[in-house]
Short mmCIF file of C-alpha atoms in Angstrom, two decimals:
data_model
loop_
_atom_site.label_atom_id
_atom_site.label_comp_id
_atom_site.label_asym_id
_atom_site.label_seq_id
_atom_site.Cartn_x
_atom_site.Cartn_y
_atom_site.Cartn_z
CA UNK A 16 0.15 0.10 0.01
CA UNK A 17 1.48 3.49 -0.85
CA UNK A 18 1.05 5.34 1.93
CA UNK A 19 -0.36 9.16 1.59
CA UNK A 20 1.55 12.20 1.85
CA UNK A 21 1.64 13.95 5.07
CA UNK A 22 -0.93 16.87 3.68
CA UNK A 23 -3.70 14.28 3.08
CA UNK A 24 -3.54 12.88 6.69
CA UNK A 25 -7.18 13.93 8.21
CA UNK A 26 -7.22 16.20 11.58
CA UNK A 27 -9.42 13.85 13.09
CA UNK A 28 -8.77 10.54 14.04
CA UNK A 29 -10.66 7.07 13.08
CA UNK A 30 -12.37 5.14 16.05
CA UNK A 31 -12.00 1.33 15.55
CA UNK A 32 -14.77 -0.80 17.10
CA UNK A 33 -13.99 -4.40 17.97
CA UNK A 34 -10.27 -3.78 17.94
CA UNK A 35 -8.41 -7.43 19.57
CA UNK A 36 -4.78 -6.94 21.00
CA UNK A 37 -3.43 -8.33 17.66
CA UNK A 38 -5.14 -5.74 15.59
CA UNK A 39 -4.52 -2.89 18.08
CA UNK A 40 -0.61 -3.70 17.84
CA UNK A 41 -0.74 -3.03 14.58
CA UNK A 42 -3.16 -0.06 14.29
CA UNK A 43 -0.87 1.63 16.81
CA UNK A 44 2.35 1.04 14.79
CA UNK A 45 1.20 1.91 11.59
CA UNK A 46 -1.23 5.11 13.04
CA UNK A 47 2.02 6.30 14.79
CA UNK A 48 3.78 6.50 11.32
CA UNK A 49 1.14 8.05 9.87
CA UNK A 50 0.18 10.52 12.47
CA UNK A 51 -3.00 9.83 13.11
CA UNK A 52 -4.94 9.85 16.05
CA UNK A 53 -6.77 6.37 16.68
CA UNK A 54 -9.46 5.30 19.20
CA UNK A 55 -9.39 1.90 19.84
CA UNK A 56 -12.26 0.55 21.44
CA UNK A 57 -12.24 -3.33 22.20
CA UNK A 58 -15.87 -3.78 22.73
CA UNK A 59 -18.39 -4.13 19.00
CA UNK A 60 -19.79 -1.19 17.96
CA UNK A 61 -23.69 -0.63 19.32
CA UNK A 62 -26.36 2.02 19.85
CA UNK A 63 -25.11 2.85 23.46
CA UNK A 64 -21.17 2.64 22.72
CA UNK A 65 -21.47 4.64 19.53
CA UNK A 66 -21.11 7.82 21.14
CA UNK A 67 -17.13 7.00 21.65
CA UNK A 68 -16.89 7.90 18.07
CA UNK A 69 -18.09 11.35 18.33
CA UNK A 70 -15.33 13.50 16.56
CA UNK A 71 -14.51 10.99 14.08
CA UNK A 72 -16.06 10.99 10.41
CA UNK A 73 -14.33 7.81 9.92
CA UNK A 74 -14.97 4.09 11.78
CA UNK A 75 -13.60 1.04 11.46
CA UNK A 76 -15.76 -2.16 12.55
CA UNK A 77 -15.41 -6.04 12.09
CA UNK A 78 -17.29 -8.46 10.64
CA UNK A 79 -17.71 -10.66 13.91
CA UNK A 80 -20.66 -8.54 15.09
CA UNK A 81 -23.51 -7.57 13.65
CA UNK A 82 -24.00 -3.83 12.82
CA UNK A 83 -27.52 -3.13 13.79
CA UNK A 84 -29.73 -0.16 12.21
CA UNK A 85 -29.76 1.56 15.59
CA UNK A 86 -26.06 1.61 16.09
CA UNK A 87 -25.99 2.91 12.45
CA UNK A 88 -28.32 5.67 13.40
CA UNK A 89 -26.05 6.16 16.51
CA UNK A 90 -22.83 6.68 14.46
CA UNK A 91 -24.73 9.16 12.16
CA UNK A 92 -25.73 11.47 14.94
CA UNK A 93 -22.15 11.46 16.45
CA UNK A 94 -21.18 12.76 12.96
CA UNK A 95 -19.81 9.17 11.36
CA UNK A 96 -20.02 9.11 7.46
CA UNK A 97 -17.80 6.81 6.58
CA UNK A 98 -17.75 2.91 8.03
CA UNK A 99 -14.81 0.57 6.88
CA UNK A 100 -15.06 -2.70 7.24
CA UNK A 101 -12.66 -4.63 8.29
CA UNK A 102 -13.70 -7.58 5.79
CA UNK A 103 -14.07 -8.49 2.32
CA UNK A 104 -18.23 -9.26 3.00
CA UNK A 105 -20.33 -6.65 4.02
CA UNK A 106 -23.19 -8.92 4.80
CA UNK A 107 -23.34 -7.71 8.61
CA UNK A 108 -24.39 -4.22 7.44
CA UNK A 109 -27.51 -2.74 6.04
CA UNK A 110 -25.93 -0.64 3.39
CA UNK A 111 -29.41 0.82 1.92
CA UNK A 112 -29.82 2.04 5.58
CA UNK A 113 -26.51 3.13 6.13
CA UNK A 114 -26.85 5.31 2.73
CA UNK A 115 -30.14 6.79 4.53
CA UNK A 116 -28.94 8.02 7.19
CA UNK A 117 -25.54 9.66 5.36
CA UNK A 118 -23.08 6.91 5.84
CA UNK A 119 -21.05 5.17 3.28
CA UNK A 120 -19.78 1.74 3.66
CA UNK A 121 -16.15 0.20 2.24
CA UNK A 122 -14.75 -2.81 2.89
CA UNK A 123 -10.93 -4.39 2.40
CA UNK A 124 -8.96 -6.31 0.37
CA UNK A 125 -6.23 -8.70 2.07
CA UNK A 126 -4.70 -11.64 1.20
CA UNK A 127 -6.51 -14.07 -0.61
CA UNK A 128 -3.87 -16.63 -0.17
CA UNK A 129 -4.88 -17.00 3.78
CA UNK A 130 -8.29 -18.27 2.91
CA UNK A 131 -7.21 -20.08 -0.22
CA UNK A 132 -4.28 -22.13 1.93
CA UNK A 133 -6.89 -22.96 4.52
CA UNK A 134 -9.38 -24.28 2.11
CA UNK A 135 -6.87 -26.40 0.65
CA UNK A 136 -5.91 -27.83 4.13
CA UNK A 137 -9.33 -28.34 4.89
CA UNK A 138 -10.00 -30.05 1.89
CA UNK A 139 -7.17 -32.38 2.50
CA UNK A 140 -7.87 -33.14 5.88
CA UNK A 141 -11.85 -34.12 4.86
CA UNK A 142 -10.72 -36.32 2.17
CA UNK A 143 -7.86 -38.35 4.70
CA UNK A 144 -10.49 -38.35 7.30
CA UNK A 145 -8.02 -36.09 9.85
CA UNK A 146 -10.52 -35.61 12.56
CA UNK A 147 -11.35 -39.25 13.37
CA UNK A 148 -7.69 -40.13 13.12
CA UNK A 149 -6.48 -37.12 15.40
CA UNK A 150 -9.13 -38.34 17.81
CA UNK A 151 -7.89 -42.00 17.63
CA UNK A 152 -4.14 -41.08 17.95
CA UNK A 153 -5.08 -38.60 20.95
CA UNK A 154 -6.85 -42.06 22.74
CA UNK A 155 -3.18 -43.79 22.16
CA UNK A 156 -5.05 -46.05 19.19
CA UNK A 157 -2.85 -46.30 16.04
CA UNK A 158 -4.43 -49.04 14.11
CA UNK A 159 -5.25 -48.01 10.86
CA UNK A 160 -8.85 -47.09 10.21
CA UNK A 161 -11.25 -48.75 7.86
CA UNK A 162 -12.47 -45.49 5.74
CA UNK A 163 -9.33 -45.29 3.28
CA UNK A 164 -8.42 -41.71 1.90
CA UNK A 165 -8.99 -40.04 -1.06
CA UNK A 166 -6.62 -38.20 -3.72
CA UNK A 167 -6.69 -34.97 -5.25
CA UNK A 168 -5.86 -35.81 -8.69
CA UNK A 169 -8.75 -38.53 -8.86
CA UNK A 170 -11.34 -36.28 -8.19
CA UNK A 171 -13.29 -33.37 -9.54
CA UNK A 172 -13.14 -30.09 -7.26
CA UNK A 173 -16.10 -27.42 -7.84
CA UNK A 174 -15.41 -24.11 -7.00
CA UNK A 175 -18.40 -21.70 -6.68
CA UNK A 176 -17.02 -18.01 -6.68
CA UNK A 177 -13.86 -17.20 -8.83
CA UNK A 178 -13.07 -13.80 -7.01
CA UNK A 179 -9.84 -13.18 -5.39
CA UNK A 180 -10.07 -15.77 -3.14
CA UNK A 181 -11.83 -18.41 -5.56
CA UNK A 182 -9.31 -17.72 -8.36
CA UNK A 183 -6.32 -18.69 -5.57
CA UNK A 184 -7.82 -22.14 -4.87
CA UNK A 185 -8.19 -22.62 -8.28
CA UNK A 186 -4.69 -22.21 -8.88
CA UNK A 187 -3.86 -24.14 -6.13
CA UNK A 188 -6.07 -27.12 -7.00
CA UNK A 189 -4.39 -27.30 -10.54
CA UNK A 190 -1.03 -28.39 -8.56
CA UNK A 191 -2.73 -31.36 -7.46
CA UNK A 192 -3.95 -32.54 -10.83
CA UNK A 193 -7.26 -32.90 -10.37
CA UNK A 194 -10.30 -31.67 -12.69
CA UNK A 195 -11.20 -28.08 -11.40
CA UNK A 196 -14.80 -27.08 -12.24
CA UNK A 197 -15.83 -23.24 -11.67
CA UNK A 198 -18.71 -21.15 -11.50
CA UNK A 199 -19.20 -17.31 -10.91
CA UNK A 200 -22.23 -14.82 -11.95
CA UNK A 201 -20.16 -12.31 -12.12
CA UNK A 202 -16.88 -13.40 -13.80
CA UNK A 203 -15.42 -16.17 -15.45
CA UNK A 204 -11.61 -18.02 -15.04
CA UNK A 205 -10.30 -19.16 -18.18
CA UNK A 206 -11.17 -22.90 -18.06
CA UNK A 207 -13.67 -25.08 -16.08
CA UNK A 208 -16.59 -22.49 -15.98
CA UNK A 209 -19.89 -24.61 -16.41
CA UNK A 210 -23.44 -23.67 -15.05
CA UNK A 211 -23.71 -24.14 -10.95
CA UNK A 212 -26.22 -27.08 -11.35
CA UNK A 213 -23.46 -28.88 -13.54
CA UNK A 214 -20.71 -28.18 -11.20
CA UNK A 215 -22.86 -29.67 -8.54
CA UNK A 216 -23.77 -33.15 -9.95
CA UNK A 217 -19.96 -33.39 -11.40
CA UNK A 218 -18.23 -32.10 -8.29
CA UNK A 219 -16.64 -34.81 -5.65
CA UNK A 220 -16.08 -31.76 -3.52
CA UNK A 221 -17.71 -28.26 -3.53
CA UNK A 222 -16.07 -25.35 -1.85
CA UNK A 223 -18.04 -21.79 -1.74
CA UNK A 224 -16.24 -18.61 -2.12
CA UNK A 225 -19.30 -16.58 -3.27
CA UNK A 226 -20.36 -13.08 -1.65
CA UNK A 227 -23.39 -13.50 0.47
CA UNK A 228 -26.44 -11.77 -0.72
CA UNK A 229 -30.00 -11.89 -1.07
CA UNK A 230 -29.65 -14.30 -3.98
CA UNK A 231 -26.96 -16.65 -2.57
CA UNK A 232 -28.44 -17.33 0.83
CA UNK A 233 -28.67 -21.06 0.66
CA UNK A 234 -27.21 -21.43 -2.49
CA UNK A 235 -26.62 -24.83 -1.77
CA UNK A 236 -30.28 -25.91 -0.44
CA UNK A 237 -31.69 -29.17 -0.43
CA UNK A 238 -32.37 -29.73 -3.81
CA UNK A 239 -28.91 -28.41 -4.59
CA UNK A 240 -27.62 -31.12 -1.94
CA UNK A 241 -29.73 -33.83 -3.04
CA UNK A 242 -28.31 -33.94 -6.43
CA UNK A 243 -24.47 -34.07 -5.54
CA UNK A 244 -22.63 -37.05 -6.20
CA UNK A 245 -23.15 -39.99 -3.44
CA UNK A 246 -20.06 -39.63 -1.24
CA UNK A 247 -19.24 -36.23 -2.16
CA UNK A 248 -17.72 -33.81 0.50
CA UNK A 249 -18.86 -29.58 1.02
CA UNK A 250 -16.00 -27.13 2.05
CA UNK A 251 -17.39 -23.76 2.97
CA UNK A 252 -14.98 -21.06 4.35
CA UNK A 253 -16.98 -18.42 2.34
CA UNK A 254 -20.37 -17.67 4.44
CA UNK A 255 -22.51 -19.63 6.57
CA UNK A 256 -25.77 -19.20 5.03
CA UNK A 257 -24.42 -19.88 1.50
CA UNK A 258 -25.28 -23.52 3.09
CA UNK A 259 -28.27 -24.77 3.93
CA UNK A 260 -27.51 -26.49 7.45
CA UNK A 261 -30.60 -28.04 7.78
CA UNK A 262 -30.08 -29.90 4.36
CA UNK A 263 -26.47 -30.58 5.36
CA UNK A 264 -27.21 -31.99 8.24
CA UNK A 265 -30.07 -34.68 6.44
CA UNK A 266 -27.48 -35.31 3.68
CA UNK A 267 -24.76 -36.12 6.31
CA UNK A 268 -26.91 -38.07 8.94
CA UNK A 269 -28.15 -40.22 5.79
CA UNK A 270 -25.00 -41.23 4.72
CA UNK A 271 -25.53 -39.65 1.58
CA UNK A 272 -22.32 -36.82 1.83
CA UNK A 273 -19.21 -38.37 2.57
CA UNK A 274 -18.15 -35.42 4.81
CA UNK A 275 -18.19 -31.42 5.24
CA UNK A 276 -15.44 -28.91 6.07
CA UNK A 277 -16.93 -25.64 7.63
CA UNK A 278 -14.90 -22.64 8.76
CA UNK A 279 -18.18 -20.50 8.93
CA UNK A 280 -21.57 -21.47 9.86
CA UNK A 281 -25.17 -20.33 10.21
CA UNK A 282 -26.13 -18.78 13.57
CA UNK A 283 -22.14 -18.48 14.54
CA UNK A 284 -22.58 -15.23 15.55
CA UNK A 285 -22.05 -15.19 19.57
CA UNK A 286 -20.59 -18.44 19.48
CA UNK A 287 -17.22 -18.39 17.09
CA UNK A 288 -14.82 -16.16 18.86
CA UNK A 289 -15.94 -16.99 22.36
CA UNK A 290 -14.96 -19.14 24.97
CA UNK A 291 -18.21 -21.41 25.36
CA UNK A 292 -16.01 -24.52 27.25
CA UNK A 293 -18.53 -23.89 30.55
CA UNK A 294 -21.79 -22.75 28.23
CA UNK A 295 -24.64 -24.55 26.87
CA UNK A 296 -24.71 -24.25 23.21
CA UNK A 297 -27.99 -23.19 21.72
CA UNK A 298 -27.32 -23.43 18.10
CA UNK A 299 -28.14 -27.58 18.46
CA UNK A 300 -27.01 -27.98 14.59
CA UNK A 301 -23.61 -26.99 15.46
CA UNK A 302 -23.94 -29.32 18.33
CA UNK A 303 -25.07 -32.34 16.06
CA UNK A 304 -22.45 -31.68 13.67
CA UNK A 305 -19.38 -31.28 15.88
CA UNK A 306 -20.27 -35.35 17.17
CA UNK A 307 -19.98 -36.51 13.62
CA UNK A 308 -16.45 -37.81 12.87
CA UNK A 309 -16.68 -36.95 9.11
CA UNK A 310 -17.21 -33.27 9.80
CA UNK A 311 -14.68 -30.60 10.85
CA UNK A 312 -15.43 -27.00 11.90
CA UNK A 313 -13.26 -24.32 12.70
CA UNK A 314 -14.44 -20.76 14.20
CA UNK A 315 -14.28 -18.34 11.33
CA UNK A 316 -10.35 -18.43 11.01
CA UNK A 317 -9.40 -18.94 7.58
CA UNK A 318 -8.34 -15.45 7.08
CA UNK A 319 -6.39 -15.47 10.21
CA UNK A 320 -2.47 -14.90 9.53
CA UNK A 321 0.31 -12.28 10.19
CA UNK A 322 0.10 -11.30 6.57
CA UNK A 323 -3.53 -10.67 6.05
CA UNK A 324 -4.12 -8.82 9.55
CA UNK A 325 -1.64 -6.78 8.46
CA UNK A 326 -3.05 -5.94 4.96
CA UNK A 327 -6.45 -5.68 6.71
CA UNK A 328 -4.95 -2.85 9.08
CA UNK A 329 -2.75 -1.03 6.19
CA UNK A 330 -5.82 -1.27 4.03
CA UNK A 331 -8.59 0.08 6.76
CA UNK A 332 -6.12 3.17 7.33
CA UNK A 333 -5.85 3.97 3.37
CA UNK A 334 -9.59 3.45 3.27
CA UNK A 335 -10.16 6.47 5.56
CA UNK A 336 -7.17 8.51 4.58
CA UNK A 337 -8.86 8.00 1.34
CA UNK A 338 -12.15 9.09 2.54
CA UNK A 339 -10.98 12.14 4.08
CA UNK A 340 -9.22 13.19 1.08
CA UNK A 341 -12.43 13.35 -1.09
CA UNK A 342 -11.06 10.02 -2.99
CA UNK A 343 -13.26 7.14 -3.25
CA UNK A 344 -12.28 4.87 -0.81
#
């Protein structure tokens, strides 16, 4: 990222909500280098703490908590005109309502390799039954499993969504020698693009990388899951609601699907990123999925690398500075 000149640095600062310690260290280092005044707030923005943003036209929020309409209105009343979400997706913010109350919303790009690497890791772990293997060895049972793994070179992998992350996944898959199919309503990679339903029917593994919108919610619904190959796998490192969880559970519990690897899940809010060891989980679907030996769950962590976090903070500051200088963020 090219740093703005000192003349473009605003006199007002930036309020950063939902700022964990790892982000705080980076914000402090980069903010000091740019001469910025940053207000770092550990709590996620809400209607009651929006007042902490007063005096700042720009605020930064994370993807971990839904930004409610009352919170947006409260931010607007404090003088906030721009929100930069530290994520690619906007699905936690009502963009139309934000515009109505005079707030522009921007997102950030970060290393697509973080999520692409993680996607391949989950895919390989699912195909090699890593969860059950690790559970057995942790219990000192070192016998071979009756379930043999699968090699990627023998499979067809369908990549749904070929933006920066999906394209990076396609690039990695080519190195394994598997057949790669892709689908994206907005763009097409050079090879392997097919209609979505054809991809669903032909793929041994389907991996989801499309943004969550009204049109893509439950993109993999009961009807599409029923059309998948018997024994196929689903990988989701995009957004939880891309996948109909109840339909997935039915297909897994019946034995129709071979397994799933999920870094995101419907209803993850308030559970992922929290210590729930001594807490009853009300998300029954999550509990049922975690009981299954052929389902891997991780807490929306595919993006979380040193490189990606540095990108996120740098691009957050760049977006806010561009907004202050009148440029499109």
